[in-house]
Short mmCIF file of C-alpha atoms in Angstrom, two decimals:
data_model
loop_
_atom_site.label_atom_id
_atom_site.label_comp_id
_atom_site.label_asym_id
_atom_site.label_seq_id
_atom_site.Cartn_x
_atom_site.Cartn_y
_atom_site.Cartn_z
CA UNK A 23 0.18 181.11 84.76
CA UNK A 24 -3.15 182.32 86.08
CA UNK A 25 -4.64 183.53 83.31
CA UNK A 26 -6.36 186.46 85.36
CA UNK A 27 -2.96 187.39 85.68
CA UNK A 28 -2.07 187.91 81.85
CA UNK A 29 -4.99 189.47 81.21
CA UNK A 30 -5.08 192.37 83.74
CA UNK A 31 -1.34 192.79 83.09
CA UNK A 32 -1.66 192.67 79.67
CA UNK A 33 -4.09 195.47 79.95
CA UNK A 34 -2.51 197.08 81.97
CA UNK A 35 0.67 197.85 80.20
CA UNK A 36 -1.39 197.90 76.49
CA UNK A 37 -3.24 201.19 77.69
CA UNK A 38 -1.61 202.80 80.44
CA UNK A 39 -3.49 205.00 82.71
CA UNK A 40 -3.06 208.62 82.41
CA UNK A 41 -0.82 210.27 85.61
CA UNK A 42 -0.18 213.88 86.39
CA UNK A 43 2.25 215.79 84.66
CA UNK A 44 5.74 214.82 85.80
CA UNK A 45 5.11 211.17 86.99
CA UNK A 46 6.67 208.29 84.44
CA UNK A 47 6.09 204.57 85.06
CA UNK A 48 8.33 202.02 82.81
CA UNK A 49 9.06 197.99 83.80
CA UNK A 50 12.11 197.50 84.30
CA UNK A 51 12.13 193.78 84.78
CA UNK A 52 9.85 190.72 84.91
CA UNK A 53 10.08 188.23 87.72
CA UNK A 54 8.12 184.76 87.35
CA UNK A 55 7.50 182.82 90.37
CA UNK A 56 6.66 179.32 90.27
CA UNK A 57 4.02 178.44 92.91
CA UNK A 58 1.08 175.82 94.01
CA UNK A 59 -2.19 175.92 92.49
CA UNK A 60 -4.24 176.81 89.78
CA UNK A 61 -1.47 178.25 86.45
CA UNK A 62 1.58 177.03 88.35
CA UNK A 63 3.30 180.69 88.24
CA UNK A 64 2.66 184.01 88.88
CA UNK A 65 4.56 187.06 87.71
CA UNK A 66 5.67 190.38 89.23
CA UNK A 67 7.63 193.10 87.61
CA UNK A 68 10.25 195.75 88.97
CA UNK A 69 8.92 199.07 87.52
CA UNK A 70 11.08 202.58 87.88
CA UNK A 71 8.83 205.65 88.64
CA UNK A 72 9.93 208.72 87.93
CA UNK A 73 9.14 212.22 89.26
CA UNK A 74 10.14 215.28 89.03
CA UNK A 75 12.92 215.20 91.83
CA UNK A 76 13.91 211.65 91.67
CA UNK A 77 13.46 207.74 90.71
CA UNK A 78 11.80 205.27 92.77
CA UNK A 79 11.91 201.24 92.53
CA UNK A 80 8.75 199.67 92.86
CA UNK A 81 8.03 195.74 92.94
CA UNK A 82 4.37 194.87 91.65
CA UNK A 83 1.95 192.12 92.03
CA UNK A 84 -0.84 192.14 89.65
CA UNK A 85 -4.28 191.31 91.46
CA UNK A 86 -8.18 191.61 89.14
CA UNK A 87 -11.37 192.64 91.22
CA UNK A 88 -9.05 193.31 94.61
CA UNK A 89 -10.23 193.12 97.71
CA UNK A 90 -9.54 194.58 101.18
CA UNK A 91 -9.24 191.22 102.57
CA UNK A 92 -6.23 190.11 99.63
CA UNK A 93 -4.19 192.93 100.38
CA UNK A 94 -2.32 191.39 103.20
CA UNK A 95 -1.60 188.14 101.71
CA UNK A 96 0.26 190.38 98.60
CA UNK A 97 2.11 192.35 100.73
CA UNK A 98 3.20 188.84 102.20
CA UNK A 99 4.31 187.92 99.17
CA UNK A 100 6.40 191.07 97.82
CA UNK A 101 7.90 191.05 101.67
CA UNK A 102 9.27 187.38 100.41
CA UNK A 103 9.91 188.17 97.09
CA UNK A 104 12.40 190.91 97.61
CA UNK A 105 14.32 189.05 100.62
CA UNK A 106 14.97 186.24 97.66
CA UNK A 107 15.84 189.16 95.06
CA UNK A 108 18.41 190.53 98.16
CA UNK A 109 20.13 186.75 98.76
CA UNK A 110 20.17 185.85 94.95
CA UNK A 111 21.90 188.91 94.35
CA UNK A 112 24.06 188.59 97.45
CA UNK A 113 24.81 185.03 95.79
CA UNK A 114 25.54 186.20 92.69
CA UNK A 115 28.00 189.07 93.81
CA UNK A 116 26.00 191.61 92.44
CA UNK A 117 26.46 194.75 94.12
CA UNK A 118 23.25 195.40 96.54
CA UNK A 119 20.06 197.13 95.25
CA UNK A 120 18.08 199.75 96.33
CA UNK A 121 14.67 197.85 98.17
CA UNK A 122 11.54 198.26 95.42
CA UNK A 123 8.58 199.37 97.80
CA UNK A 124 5.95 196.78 97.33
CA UNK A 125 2.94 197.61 95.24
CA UNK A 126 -0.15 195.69 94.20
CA UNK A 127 -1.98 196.55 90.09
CA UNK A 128 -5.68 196.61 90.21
CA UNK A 129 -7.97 197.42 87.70
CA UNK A 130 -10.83 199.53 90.04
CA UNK A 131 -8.79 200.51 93.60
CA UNK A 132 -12.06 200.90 96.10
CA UNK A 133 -11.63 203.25 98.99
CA UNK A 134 -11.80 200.17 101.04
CA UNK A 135 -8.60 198.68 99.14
CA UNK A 136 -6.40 201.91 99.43
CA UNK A 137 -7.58 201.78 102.96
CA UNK A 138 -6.39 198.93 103.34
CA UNK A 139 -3.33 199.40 101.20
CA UNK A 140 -2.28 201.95 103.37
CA UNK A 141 -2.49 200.54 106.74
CA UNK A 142 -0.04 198.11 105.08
CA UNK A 143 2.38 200.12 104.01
CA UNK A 144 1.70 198.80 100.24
CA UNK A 145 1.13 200.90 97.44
CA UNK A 146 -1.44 200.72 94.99
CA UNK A 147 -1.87 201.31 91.28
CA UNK A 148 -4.83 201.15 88.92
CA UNK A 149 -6.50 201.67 85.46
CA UNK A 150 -8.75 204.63 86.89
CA UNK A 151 -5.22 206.36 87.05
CA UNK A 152 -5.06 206.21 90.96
CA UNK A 153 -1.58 206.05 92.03
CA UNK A 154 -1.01 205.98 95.89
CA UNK A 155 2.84 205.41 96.86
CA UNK A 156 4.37 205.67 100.37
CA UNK A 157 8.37 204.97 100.47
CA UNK A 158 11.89 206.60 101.94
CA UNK A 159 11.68 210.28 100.55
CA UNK A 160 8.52 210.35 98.72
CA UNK A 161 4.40 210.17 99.04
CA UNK A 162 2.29 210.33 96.33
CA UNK A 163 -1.29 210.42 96.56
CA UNK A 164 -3.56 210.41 93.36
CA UNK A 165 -6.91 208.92 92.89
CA UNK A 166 -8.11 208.01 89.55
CA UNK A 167 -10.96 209.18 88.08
CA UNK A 168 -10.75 207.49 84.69
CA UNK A 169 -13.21 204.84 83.42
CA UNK A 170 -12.65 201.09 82.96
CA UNK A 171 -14.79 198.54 81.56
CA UNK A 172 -14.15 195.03 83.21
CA UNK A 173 -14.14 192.43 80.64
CA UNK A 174 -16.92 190.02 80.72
CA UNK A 175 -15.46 186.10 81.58
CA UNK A 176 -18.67 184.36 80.42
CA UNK A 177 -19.18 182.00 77.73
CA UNK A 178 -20.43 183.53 74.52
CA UNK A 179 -22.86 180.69 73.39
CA UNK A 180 -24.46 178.91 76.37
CA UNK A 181 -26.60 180.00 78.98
CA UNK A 182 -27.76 183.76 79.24
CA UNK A 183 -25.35 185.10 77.03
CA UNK A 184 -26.40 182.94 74.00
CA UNK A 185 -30.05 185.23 74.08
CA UNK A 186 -27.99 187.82 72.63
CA UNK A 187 -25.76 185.78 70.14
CA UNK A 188 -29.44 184.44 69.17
CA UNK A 189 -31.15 187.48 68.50
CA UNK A 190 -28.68 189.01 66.33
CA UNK A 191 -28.19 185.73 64.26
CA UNK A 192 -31.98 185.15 63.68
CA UNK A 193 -33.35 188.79 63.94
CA UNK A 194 -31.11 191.62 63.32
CA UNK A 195 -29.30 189.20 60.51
CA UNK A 196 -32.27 189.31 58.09
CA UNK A 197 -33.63 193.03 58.24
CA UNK A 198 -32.49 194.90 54.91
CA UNK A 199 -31.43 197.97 57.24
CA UNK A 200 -28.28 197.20 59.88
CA UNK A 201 -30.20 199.54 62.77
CA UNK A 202 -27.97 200.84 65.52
CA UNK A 203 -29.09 198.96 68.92
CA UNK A 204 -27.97 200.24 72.31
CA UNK A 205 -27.04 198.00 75.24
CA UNK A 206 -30.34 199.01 77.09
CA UNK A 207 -32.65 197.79 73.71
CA UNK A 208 -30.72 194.54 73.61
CA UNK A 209 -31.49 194.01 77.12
CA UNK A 210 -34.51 194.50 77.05
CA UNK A 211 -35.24 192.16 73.68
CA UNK A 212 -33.53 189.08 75.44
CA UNK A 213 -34.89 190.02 79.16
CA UNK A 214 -31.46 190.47 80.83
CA UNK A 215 -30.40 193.21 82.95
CA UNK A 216 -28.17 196.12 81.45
CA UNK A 217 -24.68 194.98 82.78
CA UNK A 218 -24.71 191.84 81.76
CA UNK A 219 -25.86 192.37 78.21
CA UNK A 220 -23.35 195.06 77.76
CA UNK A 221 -20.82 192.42 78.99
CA UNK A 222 -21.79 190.24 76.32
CA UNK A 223 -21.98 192.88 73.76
CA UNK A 224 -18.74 194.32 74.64
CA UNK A 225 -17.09 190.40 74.28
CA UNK A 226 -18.45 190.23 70.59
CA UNK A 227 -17.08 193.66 69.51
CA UNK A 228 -13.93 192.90 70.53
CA UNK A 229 -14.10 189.58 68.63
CA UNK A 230 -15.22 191.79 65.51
CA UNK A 231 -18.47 190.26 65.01
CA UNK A 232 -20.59 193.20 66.07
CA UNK A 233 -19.46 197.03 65.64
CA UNK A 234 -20.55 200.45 66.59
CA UNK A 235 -19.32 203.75 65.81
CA UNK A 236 -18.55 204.94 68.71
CA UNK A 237 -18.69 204.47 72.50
CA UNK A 238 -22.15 205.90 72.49
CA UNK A 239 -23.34 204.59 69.30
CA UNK A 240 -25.73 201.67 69.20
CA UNK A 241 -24.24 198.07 68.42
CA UNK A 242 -24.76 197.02 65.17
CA UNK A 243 -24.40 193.14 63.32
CA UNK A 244 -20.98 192.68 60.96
CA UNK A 245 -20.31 189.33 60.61
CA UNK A 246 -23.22 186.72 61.01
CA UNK A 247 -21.64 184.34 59.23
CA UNK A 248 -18.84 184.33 61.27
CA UNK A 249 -20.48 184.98 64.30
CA UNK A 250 -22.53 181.66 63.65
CA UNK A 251 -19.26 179.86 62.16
CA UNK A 252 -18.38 180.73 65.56
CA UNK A 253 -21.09 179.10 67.38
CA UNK A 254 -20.85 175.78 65.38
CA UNK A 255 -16.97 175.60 66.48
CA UNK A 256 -17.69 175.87 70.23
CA UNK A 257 -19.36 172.57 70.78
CA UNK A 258 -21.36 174.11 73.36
CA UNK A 259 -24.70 172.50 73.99
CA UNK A 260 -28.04 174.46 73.96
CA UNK A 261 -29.67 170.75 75.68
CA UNK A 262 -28.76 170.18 79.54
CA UNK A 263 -29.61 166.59 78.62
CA UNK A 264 -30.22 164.57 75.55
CA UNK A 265 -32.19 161.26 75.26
CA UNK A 266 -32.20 158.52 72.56
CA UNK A 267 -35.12 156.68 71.67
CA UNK A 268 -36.61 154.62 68.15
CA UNK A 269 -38.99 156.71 67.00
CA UNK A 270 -41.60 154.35 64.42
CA UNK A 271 -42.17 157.18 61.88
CA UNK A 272 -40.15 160.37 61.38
CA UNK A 273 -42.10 161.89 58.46
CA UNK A 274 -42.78 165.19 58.36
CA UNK A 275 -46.67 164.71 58.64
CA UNK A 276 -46.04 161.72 61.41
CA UNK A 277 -44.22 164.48 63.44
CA UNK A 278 -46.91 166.77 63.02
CA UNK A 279 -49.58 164.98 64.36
CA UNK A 280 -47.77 163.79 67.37
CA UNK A 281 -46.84 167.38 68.20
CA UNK A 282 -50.45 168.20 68.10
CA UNK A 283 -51.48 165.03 69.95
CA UNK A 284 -48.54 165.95 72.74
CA UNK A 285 -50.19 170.11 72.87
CA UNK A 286 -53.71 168.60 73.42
CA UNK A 287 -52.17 166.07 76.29
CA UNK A 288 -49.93 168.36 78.10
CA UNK A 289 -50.99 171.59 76.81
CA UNK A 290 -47.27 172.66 74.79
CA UNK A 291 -46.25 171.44 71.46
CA UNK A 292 -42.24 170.71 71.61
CA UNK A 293 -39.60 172.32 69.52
CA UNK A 294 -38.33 170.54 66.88
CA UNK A 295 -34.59 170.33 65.65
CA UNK A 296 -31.63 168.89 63.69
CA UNK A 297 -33.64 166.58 61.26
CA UNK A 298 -37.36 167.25 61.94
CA UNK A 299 -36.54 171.23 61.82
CA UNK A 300 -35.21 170.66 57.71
CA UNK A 301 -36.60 171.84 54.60
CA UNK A 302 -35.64 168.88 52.07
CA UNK A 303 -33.56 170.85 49.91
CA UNK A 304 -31.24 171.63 53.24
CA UNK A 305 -30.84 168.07 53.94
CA UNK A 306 -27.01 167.21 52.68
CA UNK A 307 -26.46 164.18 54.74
CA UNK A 308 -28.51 160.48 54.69
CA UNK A 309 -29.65 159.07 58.19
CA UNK A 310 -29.18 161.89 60.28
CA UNK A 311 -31.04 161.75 63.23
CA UNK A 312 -34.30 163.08 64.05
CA UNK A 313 -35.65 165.44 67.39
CA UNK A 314 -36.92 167.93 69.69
CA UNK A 315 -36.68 170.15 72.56
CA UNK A 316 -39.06 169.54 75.30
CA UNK A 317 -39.54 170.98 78.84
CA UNK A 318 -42.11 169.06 79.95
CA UNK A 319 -42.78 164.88 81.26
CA UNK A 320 -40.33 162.66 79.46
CA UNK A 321 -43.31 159.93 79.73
CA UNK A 322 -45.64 162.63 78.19
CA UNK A 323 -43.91 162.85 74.73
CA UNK A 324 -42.52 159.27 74.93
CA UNK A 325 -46.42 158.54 74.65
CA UNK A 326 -47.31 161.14 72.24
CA UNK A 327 -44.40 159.96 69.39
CA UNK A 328 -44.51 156.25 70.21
CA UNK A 329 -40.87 156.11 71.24
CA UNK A 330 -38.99 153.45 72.59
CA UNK A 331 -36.31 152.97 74.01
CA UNK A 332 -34.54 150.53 71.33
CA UNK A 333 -31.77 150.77 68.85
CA UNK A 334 -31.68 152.36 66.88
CA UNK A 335 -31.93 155.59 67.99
CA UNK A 336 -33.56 157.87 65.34
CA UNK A 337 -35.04 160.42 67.93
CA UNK A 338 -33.65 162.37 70.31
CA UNK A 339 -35.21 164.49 72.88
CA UNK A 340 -33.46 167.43 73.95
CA UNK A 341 -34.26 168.67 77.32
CA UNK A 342 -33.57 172.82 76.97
CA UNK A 343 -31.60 174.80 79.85
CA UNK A 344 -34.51 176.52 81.32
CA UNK A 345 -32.52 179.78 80.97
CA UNK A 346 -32.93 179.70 77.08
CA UNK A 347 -36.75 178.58 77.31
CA UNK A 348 -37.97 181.41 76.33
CA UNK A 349 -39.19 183.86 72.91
CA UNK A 350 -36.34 186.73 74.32
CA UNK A 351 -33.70 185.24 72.32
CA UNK A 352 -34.07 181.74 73.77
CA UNK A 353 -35.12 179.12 71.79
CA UNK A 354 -38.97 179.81 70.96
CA UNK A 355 -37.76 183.15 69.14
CA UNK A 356 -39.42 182.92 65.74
CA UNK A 357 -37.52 182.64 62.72
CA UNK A 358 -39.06 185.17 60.37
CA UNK A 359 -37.27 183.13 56.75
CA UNK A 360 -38.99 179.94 58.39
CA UNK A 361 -42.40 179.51 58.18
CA UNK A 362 -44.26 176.35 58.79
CA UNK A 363 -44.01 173.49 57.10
CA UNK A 364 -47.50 173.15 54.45
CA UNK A 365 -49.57 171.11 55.71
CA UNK A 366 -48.03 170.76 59.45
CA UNK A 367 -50.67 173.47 61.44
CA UNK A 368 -48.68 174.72 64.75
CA UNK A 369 -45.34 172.78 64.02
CA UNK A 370 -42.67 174.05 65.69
CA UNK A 371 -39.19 174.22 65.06
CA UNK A 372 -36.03 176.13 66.27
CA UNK A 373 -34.56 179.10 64.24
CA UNK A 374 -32.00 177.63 61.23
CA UNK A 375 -28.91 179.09 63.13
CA UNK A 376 -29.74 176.76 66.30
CA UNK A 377 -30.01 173.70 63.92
CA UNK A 378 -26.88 174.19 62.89
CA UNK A 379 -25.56 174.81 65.91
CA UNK A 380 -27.78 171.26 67.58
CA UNK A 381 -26.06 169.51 64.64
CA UNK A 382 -22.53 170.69 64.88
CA UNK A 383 -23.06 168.36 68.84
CA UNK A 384 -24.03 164.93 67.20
CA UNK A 385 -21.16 162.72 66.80
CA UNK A 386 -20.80 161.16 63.71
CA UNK A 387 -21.94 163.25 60.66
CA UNK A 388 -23.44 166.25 62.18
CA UNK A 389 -20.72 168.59 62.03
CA UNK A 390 -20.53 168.36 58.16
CA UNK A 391 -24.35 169.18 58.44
CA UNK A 392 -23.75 171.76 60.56
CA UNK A 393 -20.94 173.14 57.92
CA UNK A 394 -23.68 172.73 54.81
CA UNK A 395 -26.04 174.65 56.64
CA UNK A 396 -23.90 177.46 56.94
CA UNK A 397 -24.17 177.84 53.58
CA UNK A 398 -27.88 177.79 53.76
CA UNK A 399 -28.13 180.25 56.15
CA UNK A 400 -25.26 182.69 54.20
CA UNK A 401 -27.48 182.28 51.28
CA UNK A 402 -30.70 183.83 52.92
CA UNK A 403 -29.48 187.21 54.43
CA UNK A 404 -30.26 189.78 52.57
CA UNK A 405 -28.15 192.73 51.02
CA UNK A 406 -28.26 195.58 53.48
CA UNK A 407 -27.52 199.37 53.88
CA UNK A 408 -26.40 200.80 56.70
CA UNK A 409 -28.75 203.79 58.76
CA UNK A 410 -27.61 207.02 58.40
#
């Protein structure tokens, strides 16, 4: 089954748009249709709608994000779909129905859609409330006016999205006051537009781990440990690309001074994670391997560190997705309950919820890292009160 199918059914029927006084819609029956292609099946449903003066048999196709240009291909369909109904009931000595009058679900009908809809004799129904029907003995023409908030498809902790998941896990996690933040502040604090961070926002209320009071109300943070827990489960990789090389010394002052010898050379210091980003009381597993984001000539930090590229590998170097290179909830946001290593002038290193999140990707022992780390980071956020 597609699954854009389930869900815009699903939420369909879960809240049902609001129609005038007088006008009922119930389904009556579910039919599933195998077919070709992506899900294997598709599925309609009979639906009875009832009006004041009588009760009319409709036969609906469920279609997300519709467009003029799908609505004769569905009306194909139904066409086909009740000349099978007809012949299996024919076959099956059922006494003959009355036709259902084709009609396609849609979250947002555009004028250019019930245009359309109605140069093809095909009704249309949405979430708005719009409710346009054409058949024997009836015409009903309402257009919705209700509001409905797509759901956002993207993937919660990769790419853009992950500025936000970021910047609530290493910023809005450790202030002693939960403060209220509305879509447009969010935006603005990971430099995306205001659709697409309200997307994401939306995506991790409904999952629980953010909260607001009400539709209006700013978003607030309610489960960071979860939200991270989250994160580590995913698998998804913050590195577009990850390189293994022997790297002679991986102590903390070694590190330093080849970070500082790569910023004088190339003029940027890299990031440093999984390993070289631990405090020694947050190191729970022996050998783990050592590394660092860096955007810049593989040859330059190859040079700088005094890699190689022998076994075994002890360094990696983790080549960022441009999209998170940045201080607005990317990667170089600064992780207030992480100052630098003594000693180790300009060392930097990723915020402690991205380590985990780097380690949970290693193969081997990183996930159980990952997991002790989780503890770590449980164990630094602070008791808070909410703003009245």
């Amino acid at each position: 089954m597609d699954p854009r199918e389930t869900t815009l059914r699903d939420a369909f029927w879960a809240a049902l748009p609001t129609l005038p006084d007088g006008l009922a819609l119930d389904r009556r029956e579910p039919i599933v249709v195998t077919r070709a292609g992506r899900g294997g099946t598709s599925v309609y449903d009979l639906l009875d709608l009832t009006t004041p003066a009588t009760k009319v048999s409709l036969l609906a196709a469920y279609q997300e994000r519709l467009l003029a240009t799908h609505v004769e291909k569905l009306r194909e369909r139904l066409t086909a779909l009740a000349v099978q109904r007809r012949e299996r009931r024919d076959a099956e000595g059922l006494r003959p129905a009355p036709d259902a009058a084709p009609i396609i679900v849609t979250d947002v009908a555009k004028p250019s859609v019930i245009d359309a809809c109605r140069r093809a004799g095909v009704g249309v129904l949405d979430r708005r409330g719009t409710l346009i029907v054409n058949a024997p003995g009836i015409y009903i023409h309402v257009e919705g006016k209700g509001v409905v908030e797509r759901a956002w498809k993207g993937r919660l902790f990769s790419g853009k999205a992950s500025r936000v998941v970021r910047f609530f896990l290493t910023t809005a996690a450790f202030e002693t006051t939960t403060v209220p933040r509305t879509a447009k502040v969010v935006a603005s604090a990971c430099d995306l537009s205001y659709v697409y961070a309200h997307g994401v926002l939306t995506k991790l209320e409904q999952q629980g781990f953010i909260e607001r009071r009400s539709s209006h109300s700013g978003f607030r943070l309610k489960d960071p440990i979860s939200l991270l827990k989250a994160w580590i489960a995913s698998d998804e990789r913050t590195a577009v690309a990850v390189e293994g090389f022997y790297c002679p010394s991986t102590t903390k002052a070694a590190l330093a001074a080849a970070a500082k010898k790569l910023k004088d050379a190339a003029g940027d210091a890299p990031l440093f994670t999984i390993a070289s980003a631990l405090e020694p009381d947050e190191v729970h597993v022996a050998g783990l391997a050592h590394g660092a984001y860096w955007n810049g000539e593989l040859d330059s930090i190859v040079d700088a560190f005094g890699l190689k590229r022998t076994t075994p590998h002890n360094f990696l170097v983790l080549r960022p997705d441009p999209i998170v290179w940045t201080s607005a909830g990317g990667l170089l946001l600064v992780d207030v309950t992480r100052p630098e290593p003594i000693g180790a002038d300009g060392f930097r290193r990723v915020a402690l919820a991205q380590v985990a999140a780097d380690f949970a990707t290693l193969q081997g022992r990183g996930r159980e890292q990952a997991d002790f780390l989780l503890g770590v980071y449980a164990k630094k956020l602070p008791y808070r009160v909410d703003e009245l």
